Coordinates of C-alpha atoms and ligand atoms in Angstrom, one line a residue:
X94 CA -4.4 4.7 -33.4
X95 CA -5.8 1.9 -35.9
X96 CA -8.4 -0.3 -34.3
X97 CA -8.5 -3.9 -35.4
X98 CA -10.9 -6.2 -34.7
X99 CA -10.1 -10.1 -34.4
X100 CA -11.9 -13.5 -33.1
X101 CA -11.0 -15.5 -29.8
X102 CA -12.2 -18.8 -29.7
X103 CA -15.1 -16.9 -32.2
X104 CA -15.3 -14.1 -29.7
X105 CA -15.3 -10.4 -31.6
X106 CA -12.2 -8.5 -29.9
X107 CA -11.5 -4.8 -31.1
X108 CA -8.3 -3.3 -30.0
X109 CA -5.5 -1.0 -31.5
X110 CA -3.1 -1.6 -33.8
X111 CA 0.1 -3.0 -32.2
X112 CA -1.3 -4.3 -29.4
X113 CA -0.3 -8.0 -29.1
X114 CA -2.7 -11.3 -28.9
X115 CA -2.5 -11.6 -25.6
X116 CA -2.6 -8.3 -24.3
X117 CA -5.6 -7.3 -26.7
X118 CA -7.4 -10.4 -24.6
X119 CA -6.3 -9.4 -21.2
X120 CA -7.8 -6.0 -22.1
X121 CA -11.1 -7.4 -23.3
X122 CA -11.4 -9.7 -20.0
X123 CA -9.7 -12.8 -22.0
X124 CA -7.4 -14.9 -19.6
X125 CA -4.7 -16.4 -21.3
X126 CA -2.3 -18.0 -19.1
X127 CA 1.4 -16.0 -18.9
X128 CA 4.0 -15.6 -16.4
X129 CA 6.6 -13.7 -18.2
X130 CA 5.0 -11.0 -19.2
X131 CA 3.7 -8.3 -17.5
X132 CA 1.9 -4.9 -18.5
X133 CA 4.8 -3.4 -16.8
X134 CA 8.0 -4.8 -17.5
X135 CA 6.5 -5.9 -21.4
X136 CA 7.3 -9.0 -22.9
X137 CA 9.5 -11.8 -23.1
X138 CA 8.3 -14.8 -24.2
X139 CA 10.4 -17.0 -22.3
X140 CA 8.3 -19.4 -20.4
X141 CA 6.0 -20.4 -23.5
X142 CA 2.9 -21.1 -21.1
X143 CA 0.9 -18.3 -23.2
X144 CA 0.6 -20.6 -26.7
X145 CA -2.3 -20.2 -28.6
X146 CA -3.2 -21.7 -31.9
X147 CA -4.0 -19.0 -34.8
X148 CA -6.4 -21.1 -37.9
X149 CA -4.5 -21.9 -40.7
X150 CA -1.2 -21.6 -39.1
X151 CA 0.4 -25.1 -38.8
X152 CA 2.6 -24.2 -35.6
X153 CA 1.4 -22.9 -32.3
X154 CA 2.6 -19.2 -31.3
X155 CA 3.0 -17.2 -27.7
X156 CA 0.3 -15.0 -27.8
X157 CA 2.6 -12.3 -25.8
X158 CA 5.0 -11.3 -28.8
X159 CA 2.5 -12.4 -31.9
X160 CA 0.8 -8.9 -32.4
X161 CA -3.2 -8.8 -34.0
X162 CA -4.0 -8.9 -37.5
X163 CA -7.6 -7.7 -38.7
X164 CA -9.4 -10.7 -38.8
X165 CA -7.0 -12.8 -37.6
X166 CA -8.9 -16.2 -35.8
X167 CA -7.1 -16.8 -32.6
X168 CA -7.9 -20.5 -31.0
X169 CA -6.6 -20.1 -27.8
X170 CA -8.5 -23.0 -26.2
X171 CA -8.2 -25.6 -29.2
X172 CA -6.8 -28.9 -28.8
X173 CA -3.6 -28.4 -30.2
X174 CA -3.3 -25.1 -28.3
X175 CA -4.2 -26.8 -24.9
X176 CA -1.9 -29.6 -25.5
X177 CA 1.1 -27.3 -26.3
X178 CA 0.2 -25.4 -22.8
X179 CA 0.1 -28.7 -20.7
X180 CA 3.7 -29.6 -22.5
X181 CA 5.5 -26.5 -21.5
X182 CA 3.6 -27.1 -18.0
X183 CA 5.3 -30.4 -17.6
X184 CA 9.0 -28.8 -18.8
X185 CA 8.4 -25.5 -15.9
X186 CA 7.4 -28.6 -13.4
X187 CA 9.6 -31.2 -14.0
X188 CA 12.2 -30.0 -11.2
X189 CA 9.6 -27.7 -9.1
X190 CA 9.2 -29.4 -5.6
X191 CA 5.5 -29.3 -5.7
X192 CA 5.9 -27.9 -1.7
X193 CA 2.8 -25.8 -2.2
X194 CA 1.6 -26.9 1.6
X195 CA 4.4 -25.3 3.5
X196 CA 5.0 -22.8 0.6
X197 CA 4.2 -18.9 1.7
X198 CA 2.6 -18.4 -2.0
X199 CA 0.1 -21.1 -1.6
X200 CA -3.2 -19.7 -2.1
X201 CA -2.0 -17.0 -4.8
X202 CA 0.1 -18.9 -6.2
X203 CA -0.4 -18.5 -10.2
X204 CA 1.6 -21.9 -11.0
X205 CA -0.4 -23.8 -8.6
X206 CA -3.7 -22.0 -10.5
X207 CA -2.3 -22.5 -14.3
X208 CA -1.1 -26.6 -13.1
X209 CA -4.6 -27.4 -12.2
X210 CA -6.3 -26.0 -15.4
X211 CA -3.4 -26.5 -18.0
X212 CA -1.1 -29.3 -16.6
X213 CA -1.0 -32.7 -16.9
X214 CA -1.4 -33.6 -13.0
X215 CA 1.0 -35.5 -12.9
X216 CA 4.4 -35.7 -14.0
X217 CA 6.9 -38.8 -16.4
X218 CA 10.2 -37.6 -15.0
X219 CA 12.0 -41.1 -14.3
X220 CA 15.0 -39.3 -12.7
X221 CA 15.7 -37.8 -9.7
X222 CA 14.6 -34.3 -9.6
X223 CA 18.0 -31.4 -9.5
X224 CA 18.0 -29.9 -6.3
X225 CA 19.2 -26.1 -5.2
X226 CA 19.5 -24.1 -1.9
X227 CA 17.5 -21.4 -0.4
X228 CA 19.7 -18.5 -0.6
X229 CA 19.6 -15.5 1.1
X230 CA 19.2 -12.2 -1.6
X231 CA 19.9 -9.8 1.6
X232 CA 18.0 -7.7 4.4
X233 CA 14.3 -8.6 3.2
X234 CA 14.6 -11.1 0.8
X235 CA 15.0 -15.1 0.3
X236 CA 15.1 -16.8 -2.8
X237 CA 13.6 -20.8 -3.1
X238 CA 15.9 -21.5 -6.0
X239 CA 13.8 -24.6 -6.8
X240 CA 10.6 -23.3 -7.1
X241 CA 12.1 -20.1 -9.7
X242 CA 10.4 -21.0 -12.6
X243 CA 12.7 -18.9 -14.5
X244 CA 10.2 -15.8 -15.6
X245 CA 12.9 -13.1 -15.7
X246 CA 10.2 -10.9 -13.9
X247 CA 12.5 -10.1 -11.3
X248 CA 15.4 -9.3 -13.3
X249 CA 13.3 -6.8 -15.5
X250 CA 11.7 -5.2 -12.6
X251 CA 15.6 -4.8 -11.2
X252 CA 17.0 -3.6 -14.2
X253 CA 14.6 -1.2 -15.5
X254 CA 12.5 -0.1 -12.4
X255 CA 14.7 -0.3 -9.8
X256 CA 17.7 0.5 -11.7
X257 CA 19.9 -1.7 -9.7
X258 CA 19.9 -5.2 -11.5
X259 CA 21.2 -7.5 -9.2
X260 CA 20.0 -10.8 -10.0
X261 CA 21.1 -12.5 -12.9
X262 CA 20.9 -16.0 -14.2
X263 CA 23.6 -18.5 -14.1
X264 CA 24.6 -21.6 -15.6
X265 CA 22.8 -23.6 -18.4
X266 CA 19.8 -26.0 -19.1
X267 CA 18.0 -27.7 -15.9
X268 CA 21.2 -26.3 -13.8
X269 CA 20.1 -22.8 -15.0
X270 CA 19.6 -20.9 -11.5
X271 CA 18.7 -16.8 -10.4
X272 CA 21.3 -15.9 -8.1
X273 CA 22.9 -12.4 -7.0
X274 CA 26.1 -11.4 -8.3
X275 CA 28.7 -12.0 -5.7
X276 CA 28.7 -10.3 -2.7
X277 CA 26.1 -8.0 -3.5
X278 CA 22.9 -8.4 -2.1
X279 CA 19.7 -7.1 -3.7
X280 CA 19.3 -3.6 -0.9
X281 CA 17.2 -1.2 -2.9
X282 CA 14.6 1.0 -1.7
X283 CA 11.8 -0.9 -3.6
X284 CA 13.3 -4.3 -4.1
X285 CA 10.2 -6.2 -2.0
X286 CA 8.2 -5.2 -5.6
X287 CA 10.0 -8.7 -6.7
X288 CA 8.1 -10.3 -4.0
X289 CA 5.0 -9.4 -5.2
X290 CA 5.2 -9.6 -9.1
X291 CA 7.2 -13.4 -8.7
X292 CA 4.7 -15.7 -10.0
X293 CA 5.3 -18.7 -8.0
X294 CA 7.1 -18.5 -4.2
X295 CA 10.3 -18.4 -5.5
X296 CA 10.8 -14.6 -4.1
X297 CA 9.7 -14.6 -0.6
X298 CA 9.5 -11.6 2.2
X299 CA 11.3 -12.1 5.5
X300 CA 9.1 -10.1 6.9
X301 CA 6.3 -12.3 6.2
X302 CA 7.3 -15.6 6.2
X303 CA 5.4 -18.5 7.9
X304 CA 3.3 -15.7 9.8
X305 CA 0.1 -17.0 8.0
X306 CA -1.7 -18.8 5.2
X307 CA -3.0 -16.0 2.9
X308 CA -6.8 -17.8 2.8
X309 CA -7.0 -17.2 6.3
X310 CA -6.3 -13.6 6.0
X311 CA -8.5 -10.1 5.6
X312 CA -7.4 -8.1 2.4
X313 CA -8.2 -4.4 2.6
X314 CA -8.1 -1.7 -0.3
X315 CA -6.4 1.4 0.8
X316 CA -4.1 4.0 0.6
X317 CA -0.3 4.1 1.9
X318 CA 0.3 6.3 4.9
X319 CA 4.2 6.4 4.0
X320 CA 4.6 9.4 1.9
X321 CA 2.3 12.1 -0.2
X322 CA 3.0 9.9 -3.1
X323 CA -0.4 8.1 -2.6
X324 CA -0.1 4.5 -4.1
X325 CA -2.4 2.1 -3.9
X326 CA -2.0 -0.8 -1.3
X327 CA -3.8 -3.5 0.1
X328 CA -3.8 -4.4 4.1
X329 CA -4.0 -8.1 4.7
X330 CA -5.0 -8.4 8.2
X331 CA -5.2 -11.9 10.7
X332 CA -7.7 -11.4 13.7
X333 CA -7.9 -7.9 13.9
X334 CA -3.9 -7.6 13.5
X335 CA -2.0 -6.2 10.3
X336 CA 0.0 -8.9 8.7
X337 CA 1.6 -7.0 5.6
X338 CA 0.9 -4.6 3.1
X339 CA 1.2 -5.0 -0.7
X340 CA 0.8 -2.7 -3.7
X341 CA -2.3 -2.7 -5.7
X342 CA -2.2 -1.7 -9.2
X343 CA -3.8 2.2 -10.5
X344 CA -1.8 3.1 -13.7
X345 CA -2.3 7.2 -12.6
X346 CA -0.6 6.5 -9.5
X347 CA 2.1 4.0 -8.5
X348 CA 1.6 1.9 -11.5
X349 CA 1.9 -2.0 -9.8
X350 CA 4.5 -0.8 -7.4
X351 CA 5.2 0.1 -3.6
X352 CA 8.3 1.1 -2.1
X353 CA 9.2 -1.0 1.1
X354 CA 9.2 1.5 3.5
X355 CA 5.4 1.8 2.9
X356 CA 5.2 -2.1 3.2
X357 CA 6.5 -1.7 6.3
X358 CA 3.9 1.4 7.5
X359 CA 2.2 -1.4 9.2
X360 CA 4.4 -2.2 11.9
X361 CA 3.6 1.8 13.6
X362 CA -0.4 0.4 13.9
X363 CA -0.6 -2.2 17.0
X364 CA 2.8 -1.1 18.6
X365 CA 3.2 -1.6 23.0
X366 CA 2.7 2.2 22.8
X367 CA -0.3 2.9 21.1
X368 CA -3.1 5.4 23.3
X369 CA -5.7 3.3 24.0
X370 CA -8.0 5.6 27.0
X371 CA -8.6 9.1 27.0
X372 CA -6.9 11.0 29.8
X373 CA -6.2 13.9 31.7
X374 CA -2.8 15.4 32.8
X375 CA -1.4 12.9 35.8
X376 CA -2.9 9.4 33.9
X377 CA -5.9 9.9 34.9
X378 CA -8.6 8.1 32.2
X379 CA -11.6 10.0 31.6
X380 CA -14.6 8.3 29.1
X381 CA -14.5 10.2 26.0
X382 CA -17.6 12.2 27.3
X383 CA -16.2 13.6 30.4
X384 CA -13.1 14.8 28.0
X385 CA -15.1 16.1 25.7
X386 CA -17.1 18.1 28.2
X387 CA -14.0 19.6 29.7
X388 CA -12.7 20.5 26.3
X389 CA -16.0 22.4 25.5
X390 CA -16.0 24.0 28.9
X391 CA -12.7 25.6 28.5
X392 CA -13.1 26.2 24.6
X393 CA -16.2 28.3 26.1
X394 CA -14.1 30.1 28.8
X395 CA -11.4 31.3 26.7
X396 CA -14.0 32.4 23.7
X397 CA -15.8 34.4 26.9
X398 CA -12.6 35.9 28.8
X399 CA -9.7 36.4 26.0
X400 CA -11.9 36.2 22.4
X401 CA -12.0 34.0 19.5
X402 CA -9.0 34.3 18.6
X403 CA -7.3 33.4 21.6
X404 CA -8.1 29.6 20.5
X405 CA -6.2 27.8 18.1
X406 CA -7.2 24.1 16.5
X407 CA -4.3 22.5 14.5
X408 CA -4.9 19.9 11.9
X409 CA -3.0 17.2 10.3
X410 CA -1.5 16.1 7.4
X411 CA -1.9 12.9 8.5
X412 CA -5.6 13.0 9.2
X413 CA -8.1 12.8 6.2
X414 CA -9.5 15.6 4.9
X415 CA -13.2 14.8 6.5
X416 CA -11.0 15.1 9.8
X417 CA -9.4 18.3 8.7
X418 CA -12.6 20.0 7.8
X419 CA -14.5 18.8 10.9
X420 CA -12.0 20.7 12.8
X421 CA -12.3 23.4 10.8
X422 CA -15.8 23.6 10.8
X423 CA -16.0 23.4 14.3
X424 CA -13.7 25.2 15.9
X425 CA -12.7 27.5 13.1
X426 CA -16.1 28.2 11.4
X427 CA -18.5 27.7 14.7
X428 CA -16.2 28.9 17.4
X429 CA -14.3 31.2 15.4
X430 CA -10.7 30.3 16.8
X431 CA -7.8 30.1 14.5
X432 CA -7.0 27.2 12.3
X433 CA -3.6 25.8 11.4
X434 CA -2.0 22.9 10.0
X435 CA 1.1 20.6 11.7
X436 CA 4.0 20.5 9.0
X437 CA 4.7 17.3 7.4
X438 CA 8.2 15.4 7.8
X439 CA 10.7 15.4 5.7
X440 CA 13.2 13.3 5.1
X441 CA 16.3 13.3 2.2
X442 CA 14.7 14.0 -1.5
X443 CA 12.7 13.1 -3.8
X444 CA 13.9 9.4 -5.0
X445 CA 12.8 8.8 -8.8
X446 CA 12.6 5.2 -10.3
X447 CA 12.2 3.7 -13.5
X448 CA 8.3 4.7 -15.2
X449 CA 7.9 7.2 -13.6
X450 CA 7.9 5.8 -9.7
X451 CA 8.5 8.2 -7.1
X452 CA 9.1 7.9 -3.3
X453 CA 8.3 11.4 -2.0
X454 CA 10.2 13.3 0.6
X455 CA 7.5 14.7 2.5
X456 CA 6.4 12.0 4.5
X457 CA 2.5 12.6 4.9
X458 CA 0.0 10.9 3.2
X459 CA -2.6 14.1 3.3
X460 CA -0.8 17.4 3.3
X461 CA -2.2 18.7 0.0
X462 CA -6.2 17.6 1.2
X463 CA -5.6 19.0 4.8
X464 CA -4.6 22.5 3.5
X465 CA -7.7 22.8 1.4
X466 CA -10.1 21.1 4.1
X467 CA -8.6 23.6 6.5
X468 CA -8.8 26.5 4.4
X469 CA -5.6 27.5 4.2
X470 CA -4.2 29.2 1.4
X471 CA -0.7 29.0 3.1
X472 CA 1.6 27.6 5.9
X473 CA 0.9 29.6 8.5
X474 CA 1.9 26.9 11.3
X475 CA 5.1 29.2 12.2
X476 CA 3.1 32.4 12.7
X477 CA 0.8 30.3 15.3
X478 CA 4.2 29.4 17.0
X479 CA 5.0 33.1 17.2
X480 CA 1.7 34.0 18.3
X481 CA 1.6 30.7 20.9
X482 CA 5.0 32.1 22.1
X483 CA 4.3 35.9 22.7
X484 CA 1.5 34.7 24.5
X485 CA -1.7 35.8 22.3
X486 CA -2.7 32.6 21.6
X487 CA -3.3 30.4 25.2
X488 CA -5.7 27.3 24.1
X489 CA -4.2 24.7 21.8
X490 CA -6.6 21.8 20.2
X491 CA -3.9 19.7 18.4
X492 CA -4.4 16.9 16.4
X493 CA -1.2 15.1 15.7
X494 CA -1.8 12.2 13.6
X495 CA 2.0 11.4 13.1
X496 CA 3.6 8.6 14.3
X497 CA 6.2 10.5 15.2
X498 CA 5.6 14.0 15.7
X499 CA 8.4 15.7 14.3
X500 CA 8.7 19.7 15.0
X501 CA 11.6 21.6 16.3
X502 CA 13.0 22.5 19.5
X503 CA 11.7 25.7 19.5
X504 CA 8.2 24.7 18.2
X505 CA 8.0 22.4 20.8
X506 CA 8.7 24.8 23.5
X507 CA 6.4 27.5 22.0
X508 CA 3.8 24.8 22.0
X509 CA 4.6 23.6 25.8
X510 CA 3.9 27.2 26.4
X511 CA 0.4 27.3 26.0
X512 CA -1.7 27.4 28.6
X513 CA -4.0 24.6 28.2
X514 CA -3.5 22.0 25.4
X515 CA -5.8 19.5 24.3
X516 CA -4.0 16.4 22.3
X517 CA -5.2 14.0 20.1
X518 CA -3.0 11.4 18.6
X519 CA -3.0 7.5 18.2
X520 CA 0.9 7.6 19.8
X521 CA 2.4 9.6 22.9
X522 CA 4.5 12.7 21.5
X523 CA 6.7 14.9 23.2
X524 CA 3.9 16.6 23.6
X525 CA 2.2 13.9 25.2
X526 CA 3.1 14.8 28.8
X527 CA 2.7 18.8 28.7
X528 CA -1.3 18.1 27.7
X529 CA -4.0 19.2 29.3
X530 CA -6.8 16.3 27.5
X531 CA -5.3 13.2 25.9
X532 CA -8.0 12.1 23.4
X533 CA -6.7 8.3 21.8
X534 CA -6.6 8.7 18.3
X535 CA -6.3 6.5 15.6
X536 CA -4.3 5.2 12.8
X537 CA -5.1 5.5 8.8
X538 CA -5.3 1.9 8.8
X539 CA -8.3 1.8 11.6
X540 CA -10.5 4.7 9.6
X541 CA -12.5 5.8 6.3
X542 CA -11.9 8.7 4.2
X543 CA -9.8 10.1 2.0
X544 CA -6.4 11.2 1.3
X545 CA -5.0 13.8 -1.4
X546 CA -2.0 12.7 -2.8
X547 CA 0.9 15.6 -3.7
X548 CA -0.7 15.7 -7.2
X549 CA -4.3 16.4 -6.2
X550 CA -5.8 12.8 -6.4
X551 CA -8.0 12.3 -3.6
X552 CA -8.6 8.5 -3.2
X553 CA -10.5 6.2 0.1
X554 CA -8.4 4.9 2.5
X555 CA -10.4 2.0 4.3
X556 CA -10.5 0.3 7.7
X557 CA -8.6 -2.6 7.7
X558 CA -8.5 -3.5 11.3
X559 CA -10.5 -2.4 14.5
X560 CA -9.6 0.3 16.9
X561 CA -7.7 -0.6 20.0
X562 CA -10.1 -0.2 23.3
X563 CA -11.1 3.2 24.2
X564 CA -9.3 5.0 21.6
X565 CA -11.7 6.4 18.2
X566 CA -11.4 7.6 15.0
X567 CA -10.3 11.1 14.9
X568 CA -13.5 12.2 13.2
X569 CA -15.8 10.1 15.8
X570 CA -14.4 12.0 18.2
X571 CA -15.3 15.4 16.6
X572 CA -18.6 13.9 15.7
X573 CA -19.8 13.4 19.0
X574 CA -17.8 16.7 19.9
X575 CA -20.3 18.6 17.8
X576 CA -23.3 16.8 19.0
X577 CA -22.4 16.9 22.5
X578 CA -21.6 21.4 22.1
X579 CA -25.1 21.3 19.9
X580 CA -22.8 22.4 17.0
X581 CA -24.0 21.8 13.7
X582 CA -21.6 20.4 10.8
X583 CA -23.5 18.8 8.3
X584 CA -22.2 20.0 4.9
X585 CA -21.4 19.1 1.8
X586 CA -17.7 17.5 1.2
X587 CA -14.5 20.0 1.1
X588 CA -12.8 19.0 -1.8
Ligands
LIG1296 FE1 10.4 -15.4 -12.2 FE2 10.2 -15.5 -9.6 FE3 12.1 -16.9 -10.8 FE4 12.3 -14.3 -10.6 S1 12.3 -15.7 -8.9 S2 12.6 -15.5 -12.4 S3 10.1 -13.7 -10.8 S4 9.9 -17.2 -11.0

């Protein structure tokens, strides 16, 4: 492609040919105010807020549809331009209730951001502002019609991504208002995306609303737990508690966008059930020491009285891969037992979008990584079972970092078959009650490390929130494991 280079506000900007005003300065680190347009859904040029001055040209234009010219001399902060800006300000204000206090937006709200540095501050409407009703869009959604400051975001991002396009816009002038068409409420898989790309609080998530002002809360960069698609999510935590998750933006991934199911992957961290003590078979809580020692203890016995390979350690797709190769390097490499590797769930198909978004059916954010940390060239989690059921393999170290452990019957009876079985998991399974050691595990949102996405993309997953009482991170646990059986397992990264 070309490359062009053009002034804003005298600064040197080189970009390629095509690219409009606006986005060649949003590339270069150039903010020009915008609300209609996103890199996403494209552009609009509806709500006028983007108008910049270009020399010589008597009228003002919208930077989001005006593309570059070589040499072109873009004044995006000139008088004239500045004035324009503050005038279509006071026209996208003149009915907003200016409820920012009790508004959930407040605080990343981009109208409240672009009214202090291009409005007026104060508004020459001699008439009573129009008034319209909070309406109810349907199962996770609410819509302050007032505050809509008519973007079309929303309708884009339903018609092309989504591929549903429920909202519409009726009526004319200052009545014009975003409604549903009737009777049919916006219930689509990833339909919460609104929520997050409405500029003002127009678009807000049941889920989330009044539970806190967003300055008060802890944002943490991570990676979804939902599915092996991988996308990019931030955790916004209050006290040490998850509040909500939202998508974060990585083009090679999930583009801007997060499916709500993953928005909701939250709600499995501080449940009534979580594992907070170690324990032993009966309730009875043991520190993590004393577990530990009676893990190693019978790990020893079994390597002494039945061999190696009478020990199996099985892995999960829903641990990170520093997890998975710990217990592979451990009991696999240093104790020489067998290693497997818990299936993942699935659930229905594939479910394509619009660009390119998928929601995956296999519903483990590490499959991929834990095979490789593991070593394992292939599934063999059924031959395990076989070998669990005829009775050659008797000592079974699972980790089971799903919610919801989901094998079958049969599996599950193999498994119970076992004569000793040490558990770790952040939630009581089936397996829960049929364990020998119940090491407290923890959730993706209470750890580091990483996660392989179904394509191969290994990306950091962070700790958002603190673990709950006695329970650890799965690869504390196998770290003071090692130290405390004088294993060594320093090495360098799988992957
Ligand atoms: Fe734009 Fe939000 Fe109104 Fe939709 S609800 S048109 S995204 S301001």
């Amino acid at each position: 492609m070309k490359k062009i280079s053009f002034f804003i506000d005298g600064k040197e900007v080189t970009t390629t040919e095509g690219k409009t005003i606006l986005e060649a300065a949003l590339e270069n680190g150039i903010d020009i105010p915008h609300f209609c347009y996103h890199d996403s859904l494209g552009k609009d040029g509806n709500c006028r807020i983007c108008l910049v001055e270009i020399e010589n040209n008597p009228k003002l234009v919208t930077s989001c549809t005006t593309p570059v010219m070589e040499g072109m001399k873009v004044l995006a902060n000139s008088e004239h331009a500045r004035k324009g800006r503050a005038g279509v300000m006071e026209f996208i204000l003149l009915n907003h209730p200016l409820d920012c206090p009790v508004c959930d937006k407040a605080g990343e709200c981009i109208l409240q951001n672009y009214s202090y540095d291009h409005g007026y501050g104060h508004s020459r409407l001699e008439y009573p502002k129009e008034h319209f009703p909070v309406k109810d869009l349907g199962p996770d959604i609410y819509l302050w019609t007032e505050r809509c400051i008519k973007c079309g975001r929303c309708i884009r991002f339903l018609e092309d991504i989504a591929e549903t396009g429920e909202l519409g816009f009726r009526k004319r002038g200052v009545k014009t208002e975003l409604d549903i068409f009737d009777g049919v409420p916006i219930d689509n898989p990833v339909s919460l995306n609104i929520v997050d790309i409405c500029p003002v609080g127009a678009l807000l998530d049941k889920d989330f609303l009044y539970k806190a002002r967003v300055w008060d809360l802890k944002s943490t960069e991570s990676i979804c737990p939902g599915c092996s698609a991988g996308c990019n999510i931030k955790y916004w935590s209050l006290d040490n508690i998850l509040q909500r998750i939202t998508a974060r933006s990585n083009k090679g991934v999930n583009d801007h966008w997060l499916c709500n199911e993953g928005r909701r992957t939250y709600k499995n961290v501080d449940t009534e059930d979580r594992l907070v003590r170690h324990s032993l078979k009966g309730g009875k809580t043991v520190k993590l020491d004393e577990a530990l020692e009676k893990l190693i203890n019978t790990c020893e016995t079994y390597k002494d009285k039945e061999g190696a390979g009478s020990i199996v350690a099985i892995g999960s797709p829903y641990l990170t891969n520093e997890e998975n190769y710990l217990i592979k390097k451990l009991f696999g490499d240093n104790l020489g037992a067998k290693v497997s590797l818990f299936p993942a769930r699935v659930s229905g198909k594939d479910q394509s979008f619009g660009g390119g978004f998928k929601i995956k059916a296999e519903k483990a954010p590490n499959y991929k990584g834990a095979q490789a940390a593991l070593g394992l060239k292939n599934d063999n989690f059924q031959k395990i079972i076989d070998e669990i059921d005829k009775g050659s393999i008797k000592c079974v170290i699972a980790f089971n970092g799903d919610p919801e452990l989901n094998l079958d019957a049969s599996a599950l009876k193999a498994l119970k078959k076992a004569k000793f079985i040490s558990l770790c998991e952040p939630h009581p399974s089936e397996l829960n009650k049929t364990a020998d050691i119940i090491f407290a595990g923890n959730m993706p949102a209470e750890k580091d490390g990483t996660f392989t996405n179904d394509k191969g993309i290994t990306q950091r997953i962070r700790r958002a929130v603190y673990k709950p009482l006695d329970s650890e991170p799965e690869w504390q646990i196998l770290l003071e494991l090692a130290a405390q059986w004088n294993q060594e397992c320093k090495a360098k990264h799988p992957l």
